[in-house]
């Protein structure tokens, strides 16, 4: 079948215009960025192959903009970046540049940066005062969002006395992932429609008529480029821009790295993609820029993008797929949770075919129906999420989904939802699905962590009558287990060992395993710490329970109801008899060795995660700021530290130490001599 290129170009333009409108005007995209890029790409290629079809107002030449804010003409256009979707395309870019540089002339070093998935902003300072902030718009004319940008905490409003006459700083405004998740958690609780992703939420928050709405959201930005500058020291390298911006108090990202070869750029890209989930902000790629500003000038720009920079795009984290069905799973304690059954789709590094939909209201606010094409996203690290339907692809007569009225187990007991509760429950005490789910939950990793005690094993044991509740896990007849097909001597012994080991998991995990309605994992650990022993929780009255920080009245009531139930108390006594540890964690007092000290960490450490390194510093009374200043006690450098931090520390004479010296510093409070 041949496709008429003119017809396809028209179709693509219409589709792109539609999706631009959804994205820019409504902040409600229907397709993923990756799918959108593919449309633009196909159109760009068709226009290149058929120049007679190219027109000035093609979406390949413009980006969407709206008329809500006053227009601002950029003195220097805000260009976009050329993109490479794989290393071959990067190599092609590099080869082109080497050729363009001319025989015998080196390109020199590259500056590698992350490509933040936020919204580009230009902030203009005159004699050190922030006078105007604008969005990128179509690159030539943007929108005046000064009042909104002025509410962003880490955008300097006033620079020091050494500020130049004119300084235009460009950077990316974003919403930290942790703030985005907290915002959505609150909306989920309130039964409100969830925001699609941090980028759109940041864009929506920034483009508010009422700047106090912007102020209520924790937006941030990273500065990464200079625009118009007058009266500033002459810089010769892009990497110096970061040092300069940092010295003026602008937040620069700590992953910036100067490298010397194209291979090292590719290594940076690969590393950045592998570590993208370590950051509390979204990235959709990494950027390489030629470091030498003289070389940048010589290479020049096209009508869209500078030749001296390229964005390497990461694998997309949002994709569209078919919603095959919505089913309901029954958890321990009978909670009925709807989940999406999806046509398998590779997103965010793994194949997704199921995603929780939380409860009936969430299915309603997401407005999805079996048969819909839906957008799927990997939220945070691992949990896949259905964002919503692609309405333009919905069949006209697609029926709405309704919550099942009965449990799918053999008892077919009605599912009920009580007032004020978002969840449905099957309240039948002998529901076999509930029983199995509870035992499985008890043995799961976050609870008693019994290896080899997954769904299949639980179902096998309950079906054989070897197990009927969680206490039964510690009363198992291993001889009978050994008779079951597939359970050899070694697997029985392994199972016995891991069950025995689980007895010592401690109160926090035990509380999780007890499966108390409304009590989440962190609440369980808080309780364990606060009470120190299960019996103290069992004896506590409602008021005492509710007074624990992070518990509150709903959980307190649920705890009381749980521990007033004879059946539950019977199970607990059997757990005690089996020797399960009912004690909470010992509260260890750490020496305040770092009181009054500020320690900045840059790059990956071997024995600390990002969180644990912060914890190690703050629990000892120290501070762990994000940037180096005169007040910094030491800069700890790990794998791939941020270049600007290292330079800054060197400039200011702040000691730079490695991980081993850091460990010593934690213990002694003294920076070991280098
Ligand atoms: S430099 C002339 N650096 O990507 C180059 N842009 O497609 C100007 N972006 O509009 C941009 N991270 O919103 C640059 N480290 C980074 C970036 C970055 C994200 C965005 C920015 C820009 C778009 C270009």
XYZ file of C-alpha atoms and ligand atoms in Angstrom:
698
model
C 0.000 0.000 0.000
C 1.417 3.422 -0.893
C 0.642 6.408 1.276
C 0.140 9.793 -0.305
C 2.822 11.942 1.392
C 0.672 15.083 1.188
C -2.191 13.310 2.940
C 0.119 11.881 5.595
C 1.728 15.304 6.186
C -1.719 16.868 6.628
C -2.730 14.092 8.991
C 0.458 14.436 11.041
C 0.069 18.211 11.291
C -3.488 17.827 12.526
C -2.441 15.229 15.084
C 0.505 17.314 16.292
C -1.675 20.426 16.567
C -4.212 18.439 18.593
C -1.556 17.084 20.950
C 0.116 20.498 21.246
C -3.205 21.922 22.358
C -3.632 19.121 24.940
C -0.092 19.626 26.177
C 0.346 23.384 26.185
C -3.135 24.808 26.573
C -4.733 22.112 28.712
C -1.749 20.569 30.513
C -3.446 17.240 29.822
C -1.482 15.269 27.257
C -3.093 12.240 25.688
C 0.036 10.616 24.376
C 3.505 10.170 25.736
C 6.387 12.501 24.897
C 8.053 9.610 23.117
C 5.036 8.995 20.897
C 4.789 12.739 20.246
C 8.457 12.905 19.288
C 7.847 10.107 16.804
C 5.045 12.068 15.136
C 7.216 15.184 14.855
C 10.066 13.102 13.590
C 7.994 11.463 10.880
C 6.722 14.885 9.807
C 10.243 16.390 9.797
C 11.485 13.537 7.642
C 8.561 13.791 5.236
C 9.069 17.552 4.910
C 12.766 17.026 4.255
C 12.017 14.414 1.588
C 9.262 16.547 0.035
C 10.329 20.193 0.299
C 7.276 21.203 -1.711
C 5.146 20.192 1.284
C 7.043 22.298 3.862
C 5.219 25.417 5.105
C 6.343 28.165 7.490
C 3.663 27.470 10.063
C 4.244 23.746 10.168
C 4.452 22.453 13.757
C 8.035 21.466 12.984
C 8.769 25.203 12.838
C 6.772 26.438 15.827
C 5.798 25.296 19.284
C 2.469 25.924 20.938
C 1.905 29.104 22.951
C -1.124 30.667 24.548
C -2.388 34.227 24.881
C -2.987 34.309 28.621
C 0.206 36.133 29.633
C 1.827 39.239 28.209
C 4.237 38.429 25.380
C 7.965 38.871 25.918
C 10.337 39.003 23.003
C 13.601 37.252 23.742
C 16.649 39.396 22.921
C 18.447 36.216 21.971
C 16.135 33.419 20.783
C 15.637 30.508 23.152
C 16.493 27.669 20.862
C 15.729 24.046 21.318
C 18.255 21.242 21.295
C 19.018 18.845 18.487
C 18.147 15.310 19.554
C 19.824 11.935 19.290
C 17.693 8.904 20.012
C 20.604 6.464 20.071
C 24.394 6.439 20.083
C 24.575 6.127 16.274
C 22.813 9.459 15.979
C 25.163 10.926 18.544
C 28.149 9.606 16.550
C 26.725 11.225 13.411
C 26.453 14.546 15.226
C 30.012 14.228 16.446
C 31.332 13.356 12.984
C 29.512 16.368 11.509
C 31.079 18.620 14.124
C 34.587 17.298 13.621
C 34.161 17.986 9.917
C 32.729 21.450 10.529
C 35.563 22.358 12.909
C 37.961 21.892 10.037
C 41.161 20.025 9.503
C 43.670 20.147 12.305
C 41.276 21.822 14.753
C 40.155 19.969 17.849
C 36.620 20.293 19.203
C 38.111 20.246 22.672
C 36.258 19.210 25.791
C 32.512 18.608 26.188
C 30.283 19.641 29.037
C 27.827 16.889 29.939
C 24.609 17.818 31.703
C 21.294 16.247 32.524
C 18.301 17.198 30.438
C 15.669 18.217 32.952
C 12.093 17.490 32.078
C 10.576 20.737 33.198
C 9.927 24.057 31.636
C 12.521 26.433 30.224
C 12.596 29.866 31.815
C 14.639 32.955 31.142
C 15.270 35.226 34.148
C 16.574 38.715 33.481
C 18.522 40.696 36.069
C 19.328 44.385 35.716
C 21.987 45.686 38.080
C 21.440 42.604 40.197
C 17.649 42.782 40.492
C 15.295 40.231 38.963
C 13.216 42.338 36.580
C 11.573 39.817 34.310
C 11.039 36.112 33.842
C 9.619 34.567 30.719
C 8.749 31.156 29.347
C 10.325 29.973 26.149
C 7.104 30.128 24.110
C 7.959 29.604 20.465
C 11.602 30.465 21.135
C 11.259 34.023 19.863
C 8.345 35.243 21.956
C 7.506 33.802 25.352
C 5.139 34.686 28.167
C 5.794 37.061 31.036
C 5.651 34.960 34.205
C 7.736 37.252 36.441
C 5.286 37.284 39.360
C 5.105 33.497 39.322
C 8.828 32.875 38.984
C 9.483 35.333 41.813
C 7.695 32.901 44.164
C 10.198 30.112 43.465
C 12.413 29.791 46.519
C 15.725 29.088 44.797
C 15.404 31.746 42.092
C 17.518 34.664 43.395
C 15.538 37.883 43.519
C 18.543 40.056 44.242
C 22.181 39.392 43.369
C 25.231 40.723 45.182
C 26.927 44.043 44.483
C 29.267 42.411 41.948
C 26.328 41.591 39.631
C 26.681 42.745 36.010
C 24.504 45.449 34.438
C 22.481 42.898 32.485
C 22.364 39.190 33.134
C 19.883 36.842 31.542
C 19.992 33.383 33.047
C 18.250 30.434 31.468
C 17.264 27.331 33.249
C 14.633 24.727 33.905
C 11.810 25.039 36.395
C 10.666 21.700 37.819
C 8.699 20.139 40.624
C 10.695 17.714 42.793
C 9.342 14.177 42.410
C 8.839 13.884 46.169
C 6.631 16.996 46.182
C 4.740 15.760 43.144
C 4.061 12.425 44.838
C 2.951 14.118 48.053
C 0.603 16.359 46.073
C -0.921 13.387 44.305
C -1.199 11.369 47.524
C -3.246 14.189 49.008
C -5.417 14.364 45.892
C -5.934 10.607 45.911
C -7.095 10.759 49.539
C -9.487 13.547 48.627
C -10.799 11.534 45.661
C -9.576 14.195 43.233
C -8.185 13.664 39.773
C -4.453 12.938 39.914
C -1.872 15.063 38.135
C -0.256 13.326 35.208
C 3.431 14.014 35.821
C 5.781 16.479 37.528
C 6.526 18.377 34.312
C 2.924 19.211 33.476
C 2.193 19.948 37.099
C 5.146 22.333 37.225
C 3.993 23.989 33.995
C 0.424 24.249 35.260
C 1.621 25.610 38.604
C 3.784 28.230 36.954
C 1.278 29.435 34.415
C -1.219 30.586 37.011
C -2.868 33.985 36.884
C -2.781 34.003 40.664
C 0.886 33.785 41.684
C -0.067 32.673 45.198
C -1.071 29.336 43.671
C 2.444 29.049 42.232
C 3.867 29.961 45.626
C 1.939 27.116 47.273
C 3.747 24.541 45.124
C 7.339 23.747 45.852
C 8.819 24.591 42.456
C 12.590 24.810 41.942
C 14.902 25.506 39.093
C 18.366 24.722 37.784
C 20.315 27.399 35.898
C 22.195 26.021 32.881
C 22.849 28.708 30.294
C 23.451 32.433 29.867
C 21.403 34.598 27.522
C 22.074 38.316 27.129
C 24.964 39.548 29.311
C 26.512 42.975 29.675
C 29.227 44.015 32.064
C 30.168 40.557 33.270
C 33.665 39.047 33.299
C 34.528 37.458 29.970
C 34.109 33.710 30.015
C 35.819 31.437 27.539
C 34.221 28.108 28.410
C 30.676 26.938 29.035
C 31.916 25.124 32.139
C 32.939 28.509 33.541
C 29.325 29.604 33.159
C 28.382 27.148 35.878
C 31.081 28.384 38.193
C 30.037 31.955 37.525
C 26.340 31.217 38.074
C 27.151 29.311 41.232
C 29.236 32.204 42.556
C 26.275 34.554 42.027
C 24.027 32.235 44.024
C 22.178 30.444 41.231
C 21.389 26.775 41.794
C 23.362 24.664 39.367
C 22.946 20.930 39.052
C 25.609 18.759 40.691
C 25.785 16.250 37.827
C 27.535 18.587 35.384
C 30.755 17.025 34.167
C 33.488 18.117 31.768
C 34.866 15.266 29.639
C 37.483 15.081 26.948
C 36.181 12.632 24.333
C 33.044 11.498 22.506
C 33.400 8.089 24.174
C 33.378 9.734 27.571
C 30.221 11.638 26.576
C 28.546 8.330 25.693
C 29.671 6.852 29.001
C 28.100 9.847 30.772
C 24.833 9.325 28.856
C 24.719 5.640 29.785
C 25.514 6.342 33.408
C 22.974 9.168 33.629
C 20.256 6.946 32.176
C 21.088 4.124 34.579
C 20.971 6.481 37.557
C 18.064 8.663 36.505
C 15.844 7.401 39.320
C 18.321 8.451 41.977
C 17.420 12.075 41.389
C 14.478 13.881 42.953
C 13.681 15.491 39.609
C 12.654 14.108 36.267
C 15.076 13.882 33.382
C 14.331 12.820 29.834
C 17.868 12.761 28.573
C 21.354 14.135 28.891
C 22.960 17.001 26.994
C 26.459 17.405 25.589
C 27.702 20.897 24.795
C 31.012 21.965 23.313
C 32.908 23.589 26.173
C 34.869 26.215 24.225
C 32.700 29.293 23.604
C 34.921 30.303 20.657
C 34.284 26.906 19.076
C 30.549 27.279 19.793
C 30.535 30.592 17.927
C 32.342 29.080 14.968
C 30.010 26.113 14.724
C 26.976 28.397 14.839
C 23.274 27.627 14.877
C 20.564 26.395 12.521
C 17.099 27.968 12.532
C 16.103 25.627 15.383
C 19.068 24.641 17.409
C 22.710 25.316 18.043
C 25.062 22.952 16.231
C 27.342 22.777 19.275
C 24.921 20.910 21.533
C 22.947 17.703 21.376
C 20.361 16.110 23.634
C 20.571 12.364 24.018
C 17.068 11.134 24.775
C 16.505 8.437 27.382
C 14.101 5.596 26.795
C 10.606 7.006 27.374
C 8.873 6.370 30.647
C 5.363 6.897 29.359
C 3.686 4.814 26.683
C 0.212 4.158 25.424
C -1.293 0.681 25.415
C -4.633 -1.134 25.454
C -6.588 -1.517 28.691
C -7.772 -5.091 28.261
C -9.807 -5.336 31.445
C -10.313 -4.005 34.943
C -10.297 -6.769 37.538
C -10.575 -6.789 41.296
C -8.190 -8.524 43.680
C -9.129 -9.416 47.233
C -6.414 -8.679 49.762
C -5.879 -9.889 53.287
C -8.690 -8.508 55.487
C -10.904 -8.532 52.435
C -9.998 -5.263 50.757
C -11.152 -5.315 47.131
C -8.705 -3.409 44.912
C -9.342 -2.801 41.215
C -6.387 -3.200 38.881
C -5.768 -2.663 35.195
C -4.961 -5.602 32.948
C -2.905 -4.130 30.133
C -1.585 -5.253 26.826
C 2.082 -5.675 27.817
C 4.068 -2.513 27.169
C 7.757 -1.774 27.722
C 8.003 1.400 29.763
C 10.628 2.783 32.130
C 12.915 -0.200 31.692
C 10.483 -3.090 32.159
C 7.338 -4.647 30.757
C 4.135 -3.562 32.433
C 0.932 -5.558 32.193
C -0.817 -4.742 35.413
C -1.272 -1.574 37.417
C -3.247 -0.887 40.541
C -6.191 1.475 40.217
C -6.529 1.860 44.019
C -10.308 2.071 44.386
C -13.618 2.716 42.679
C -13.265 6.514 42.792
C -9.889 6.449 41.121
C -11.298 4.450 38.208
C -14.019 7.092 37.959
C -11.733 10.115 38.067
C -9.326 8.516 35.638
C -12.328 7.983 33.369
C -11.013 4.723 31.914
C -12.975 1.843 30.448
C -11.911 -1.639 29.362
C -11.129 -1.358 25.667
C -9.637 2.128 25.978
C -6.180 3.056 24.788
C -4.539 4.354 27.926
C -1.342 6.169 28.864
C 0.886 4.181 31.186
C 3.679 5.668 33.207
C 6.267 4.350 35.583
C 5.721 6.510 38.633
C 8.844 7.013 40.695
C 10.981 3.957 40.570
C 8.941 0.886 39.992
C 5.207 1.314 40.395
C 3.406 1.500 37.073
C 0.449 3.827 36.836
C -2.391 4.282 34.370
C -2.705 8.008 33.717
C -5.897 8.150 31.699
C -7.530 7.329 28.375
C -6.659 8.629 24.930
C -10.175 9.878 24.334
C -9.672 10.458 20.635
C -9.234 6.710 20.259
C -12.256 5.597 22.297
C -14.914 3.592 20.475
C -18.211 5.539 20.612
C -20.216 2.797 22.334
C -17.589 1.650 24.852
C -19.474 0.830 28.078
C -18.447 2.241 31.451
C -16.947 -0.100 34.008
C -18.817 -0.830 37.225
C -17.440 -2.226 40.457
C -18.340 -5.926 40.888
C -21.053 -6.526 43.448
C -19.705 -9.856 44.734
C -16.392 -11.430 45.778
C -15.013 -13.808 43.187
C -14.342 -16.608 45.708
C -16.595 -19.633 46.128
C -18.698 -17.888 48.811
C -19.681 -15.064 46.461
C -20.215 -12.819 49.415
C -21.330 -9.266 48.558
C -18.651 -6.593 48.409
C -19.567 -3.572 50.472
C -18.323 -0.035 50.774
C -19.094 1.885 53.898
C -19.644 5.600 53.993
C -16.509 7.688 54.192
C -14.315 4.798 53.064
C -12.866 4.694 49.568
C -12.426 0.926 49.613
C -14.774 -1.995 49.085
C -14.445 -4.998 51.363
C -15.500 -8.610 51.321
C -16.435 -9.164 54.944
C -16.864 -12.934 54.837
C -14.587 -14.277 57.614
C -13.785 -17.519 55.839
C -13.214 -16.109 52.368
C -10.374 -18.293 51.068
C -8.960 -15.552 48.858
C -8.674 -13.251 51.879
C -7.042 -15.938 53.969
C -4.417 -16.674 51.307
C -3.759 -12.993 50.672
C -3.193 -12.329 54.360
C -0.721 -15.173 54.753
C 1.070 -14.073 51.613
C 1.207 -10.522 52.924
C 2.534 -11.775 56.271
C 5.406 -13.576 54.529
C 6.142 -10.741 52.078
C 9.372 -8.790 51.967
C 8.160 -5.675 53.818
C 6.674 -7.835 56.597
C 8.238 -11.075 57.915
C 10.273 -11.590 54.720
C 10.049 -15.370 54.503
C 11.843 -16.491 51.410
C 10.070 -19.136 49.345
C 6.674 -18.334 50.836
C 4.988 -16.668 47.899
C 1.522 -16.902 46.414
C 1.961 -20.393 44.948
C 3.308 -21.938 48.145
C 0.592 -20.354 50.267
C -2.156 -21.595 47.963
C -0.638 -25.052 47.888
C -0.429 -25.267 51.688
C -3.920 -23.901 52.345
C -5.424 -26.181 49.698
C -3.747 -29.173 51.411
C -5.094 -28.072 54.780
C -1.585 -27.494 56.179
C -2.221 -23.848 56.928
C -5.263 -21.756 57.715
C -3.920 -18.485 59.153
C -0.680 -16.561 59.750
C 0.163 -18.227 63.079
C -0.034 -21.531 61.223
C 3.165 -20.531 59.419
C 5.013 -21.333 62.663
C 3.075 -24.547 63.275
C 3.722 -26.117 59.888
C 4.109 -29.858 59.762
C 7.293 -30.065 57.720
C 6.994 -33.798 57.360
C 3.700 -33.284 55.569
C 5.260 -30.497 53.503
C 7.943 -32.951 52.431
C 5.221 -35.216 51.026
C 4.060 -32.513 48.596
C 5.319 -32.918 45.069
C 8.077 -30.452 44.298
C 9.200 -30.115 47.928
C 12.482 -31.984 48.198
C 14.515 -32.346 51.356
C 16.577 -29.236 50.623
C 13.657 -26.956 49.865
C 11.875 -28.107 53.039
C 15.019 -27.372 55.048
C 15.431 -23.947 53.408
C 11.837 -23.110 54.135
C 12.236 -24.194 57.747
C 15.330 -21.991 58.104
C 13.714 -18.890 56.637
C 10.563 -19.342 58.748
C 12.709 -19.692 61.859
C 14.739 -16.591 60.941
C 11.580 -14.537 60.397
C 10.664 -14.842 64.088
C 13.303 -12.228 64.851
C 12.126 -9.557 62.379
C 10.905 -7.361 65.198
C 7.753 -5.455 66.014
C 7.608 -3.061 63.038
C 7.518 -5.809 60.450
C 5.258 -7.951 62.607
C 2.725 -5.102 62.758
C 2.844 -4.856 58.970
C 2.265 -8.606 58.761
C -0.713 -8.445 61.115
C -2.473 -6.536 58.360
C -4.294 -3.917 60.364
C -6.658 -1.823 58.324
C -5.345 1.714 57.561
C -1.948 1.011 59.122
C 0.736 1.529 56.475
C 4.341 0.404 56.582
C 5.778 3.626 57.957
C 2.992 3.879 60.558
C 3.834 0.361 61.705
C 7.483 1.245 62.241
C 6.544 4.467 64.025
C 4.331 2.504 66.427
C 7.043 -0.080 67.021
C 9.496 2.638 67.936
C 7.030 4.545 70.104
C 5.750 1.574 72.146
C 8.673 -0.824 72.071
C 6.549 -3.958 72.644
C 3.389 -5.412 71.119
C 1.740 -5.868 74.531
C 2.020 -2.150 75.206
C 0.144 -1.426 71.970
C -2.498 -4.033 72.796
C -3.006 -2.423 76.212
C -2.974 1.209 75.022
C -6.243 3.125 74.932
C -7.541 5.038 71.954
C -6.191 8.353 73.134
C -2.674 7.087 73.761
C -2.591 5.445 70.340
C -3.890 8.534 68.564
C -1.350 10.764 70.290
C 1.565 9.078 68.524
C 3.009 11.321 65.833
C 1.909 9.953 62.467
C -0.875 7.711 63.828
C -4.012 9.819 64.235
C -7.601 8.863 65.103
C -8.478 6.649 62.117
C -5.529 4.332 62.592
C -5.964 4.430 66.367
C -9.560 3.244 66.062
C -8.574 0.570 63.645
C -5.836 -0.620 66.030
C -8.295 -0.767 68.924
C -10.840 -2.702 66.869
C -8.122 -5.121 65.792
C -6.801 -5.811 69.273
C -10.301 -6.067 70.757
C -11.064 -8.953 68.425
C -10.858 -12.381 70.118
C -9.821 -14.149 66.928
C -6.904 -11.757 66.389
C -5.821 -12.051 70.023
C -5.871 -15.837 69.668
C -3.576 -15.618 66.646
C -1.243 -13.277 68.539
C -0.994 -15.724 71.455
C -0.033 -18.509 69.065
C 2.650 -16.239 67.525
C 3.977 -15.576 71.043
C 4.039 -19.271 71.833
C 5.997 -19.888 68.635
C 8.685 -17.468 69.831
C 8.023 -14.537 67.484
C 9.832 -11.413 68.707
C 7.352 -8.785 69.940
C 10.010 -6.173 70.719
C 10.476 -2.866 68.929
C 13.825 -1.499 67.800
C 16.336 -0.306 70.336
C 16.580 3.432 70.075
C 20.271 4.114 69.600
C 21.661 7.461 70.670
C 24.248 8.645 68.159
C 27.081 10.917 69.303
C 26.547 14.443 68.009
C 30.002 14.569 66.463
C 29.043 16.910 63.626
C 27.269 19.623 65.583
C 27.724 22.956 63.755
C 29.455 21.372 60.741
C 28.267 21.501 57.126
C 29.303 18.642 54.863
C 28.546 18.636 51.151
C 28.550 15.325 49.299
C 28.952 15.050 45.543
C 28.978 11.901 43.440
C 28.088 8.327 44.366
C 29.556 6.719 47.473
C 30.112 3.011 47.795
C 28.603 2.346 51.212
C 25.941 5.060 51.413
C 22.853 5.806 49.377
C 21.818 9.421 48.801
C 19.374 9.199 51.706
C 21.601 7.313 54.088
C 24.489 9.727 53.626
C 22.192 12.632 54.551
C 20.929 10.635 57.489
C 24.458 9.851 58.651
C 25.270 13.570 58.699
C 22.043 14.964 60.145
C 21.617 12.264 62.806
C 25.012 13.372 64.155
C 23.895 16.992 64.350
C 25.512 18.153 61.097
C 24.043 19.879 58.056
C 24.126 18.535 54.526
C 23.551 21.477 52.173
C 23.365 21.143 48.397
C 26.181 23.494 47.516
C 29.675 24.467 48.596
C 30.202 27.804 50.329
C 32.704 29.429 52.648
C 30.909 27.795 55.554
C 31.374 24.260 54.222
C 33.485 22.073 56.513
C 34.382 19.560 53.812
C 33.347 18.374 50.373
C 33.062 14.592 50.159
C 33.623 13.330 46.642
C 32.538 9.934 45.362
C 32.136 8.536 41.866
C 31.539 11.268 39.191
C 31.365 14.325 41.442
C 29.944 17.608 40.145
C 32.680 19.652 38.509
C 31.379 22.974 39.768
C 31.388 21.817 43.385
C 34.943 20.589 43.180
C 36.118 23.817 41.549
C 34.261 25.896 44.119
C 35.780 23.929 46.995
C 39.243 24.358 45.513
C 38.697 28.077 45.110
C 37.484 28.528 48.658
C 40.071 26.205 50.158
C 37.376 23.816 51.462
C 38.971 20.402 52.173
C 38.030 17.749 49.589
C 37.901 14.273 51.108
C 37.091 10.741 49.976
C 34.664 8.214 51.430
C 37.167 6.679 53.875
C 38.023 10.083 55.308
C 34.306 10.871 55.491
C 33.693 7.763 57.622
C 36.455 8.930 59.939
C 34.926 12.413 60.043
C 31.563 10.914 61.051
C 33.186 9.232 64.017
C 35.544 11.933 65.182
C 33.991 15.190 63.999
C 37.417 16.218 62.727
C 38.438 16.414 59.056
C 41.331 13.964 58.678
C 44.457 15.536 57.183
C 44.615 14.860 53.409
S 20.387 24.210 26.912
C 20.580 26.340 23.127
N 20.542 22.512 28.848
O 15.585 21.312 26.681
C 20.393 25.336 24.147
N 18.422 22.842 27.808
O 15.132 21.194 23.624
C 19.404 25.787 25.109
N 16.629 21.508 28.786
O 14.107 24.395 26.033
C 19.023 24.812 26.056
N 17.843 20.537 30.338
O 13.806 23.377 28.324
C 19.731 23.078 27.940
N 20.825 21.042 30.632
C 20.032 21.625 29.719
C 18.662 21.332 29.633
C 17.888 21.955 28.654
C 16.635 20.654 29.825
C 15.446 21.813 27.975
C 15.128 23.261 27.838
C 15.129 23.545 26.391
C 14.953 22.190 25.793
C 15.659 22.153 24.465
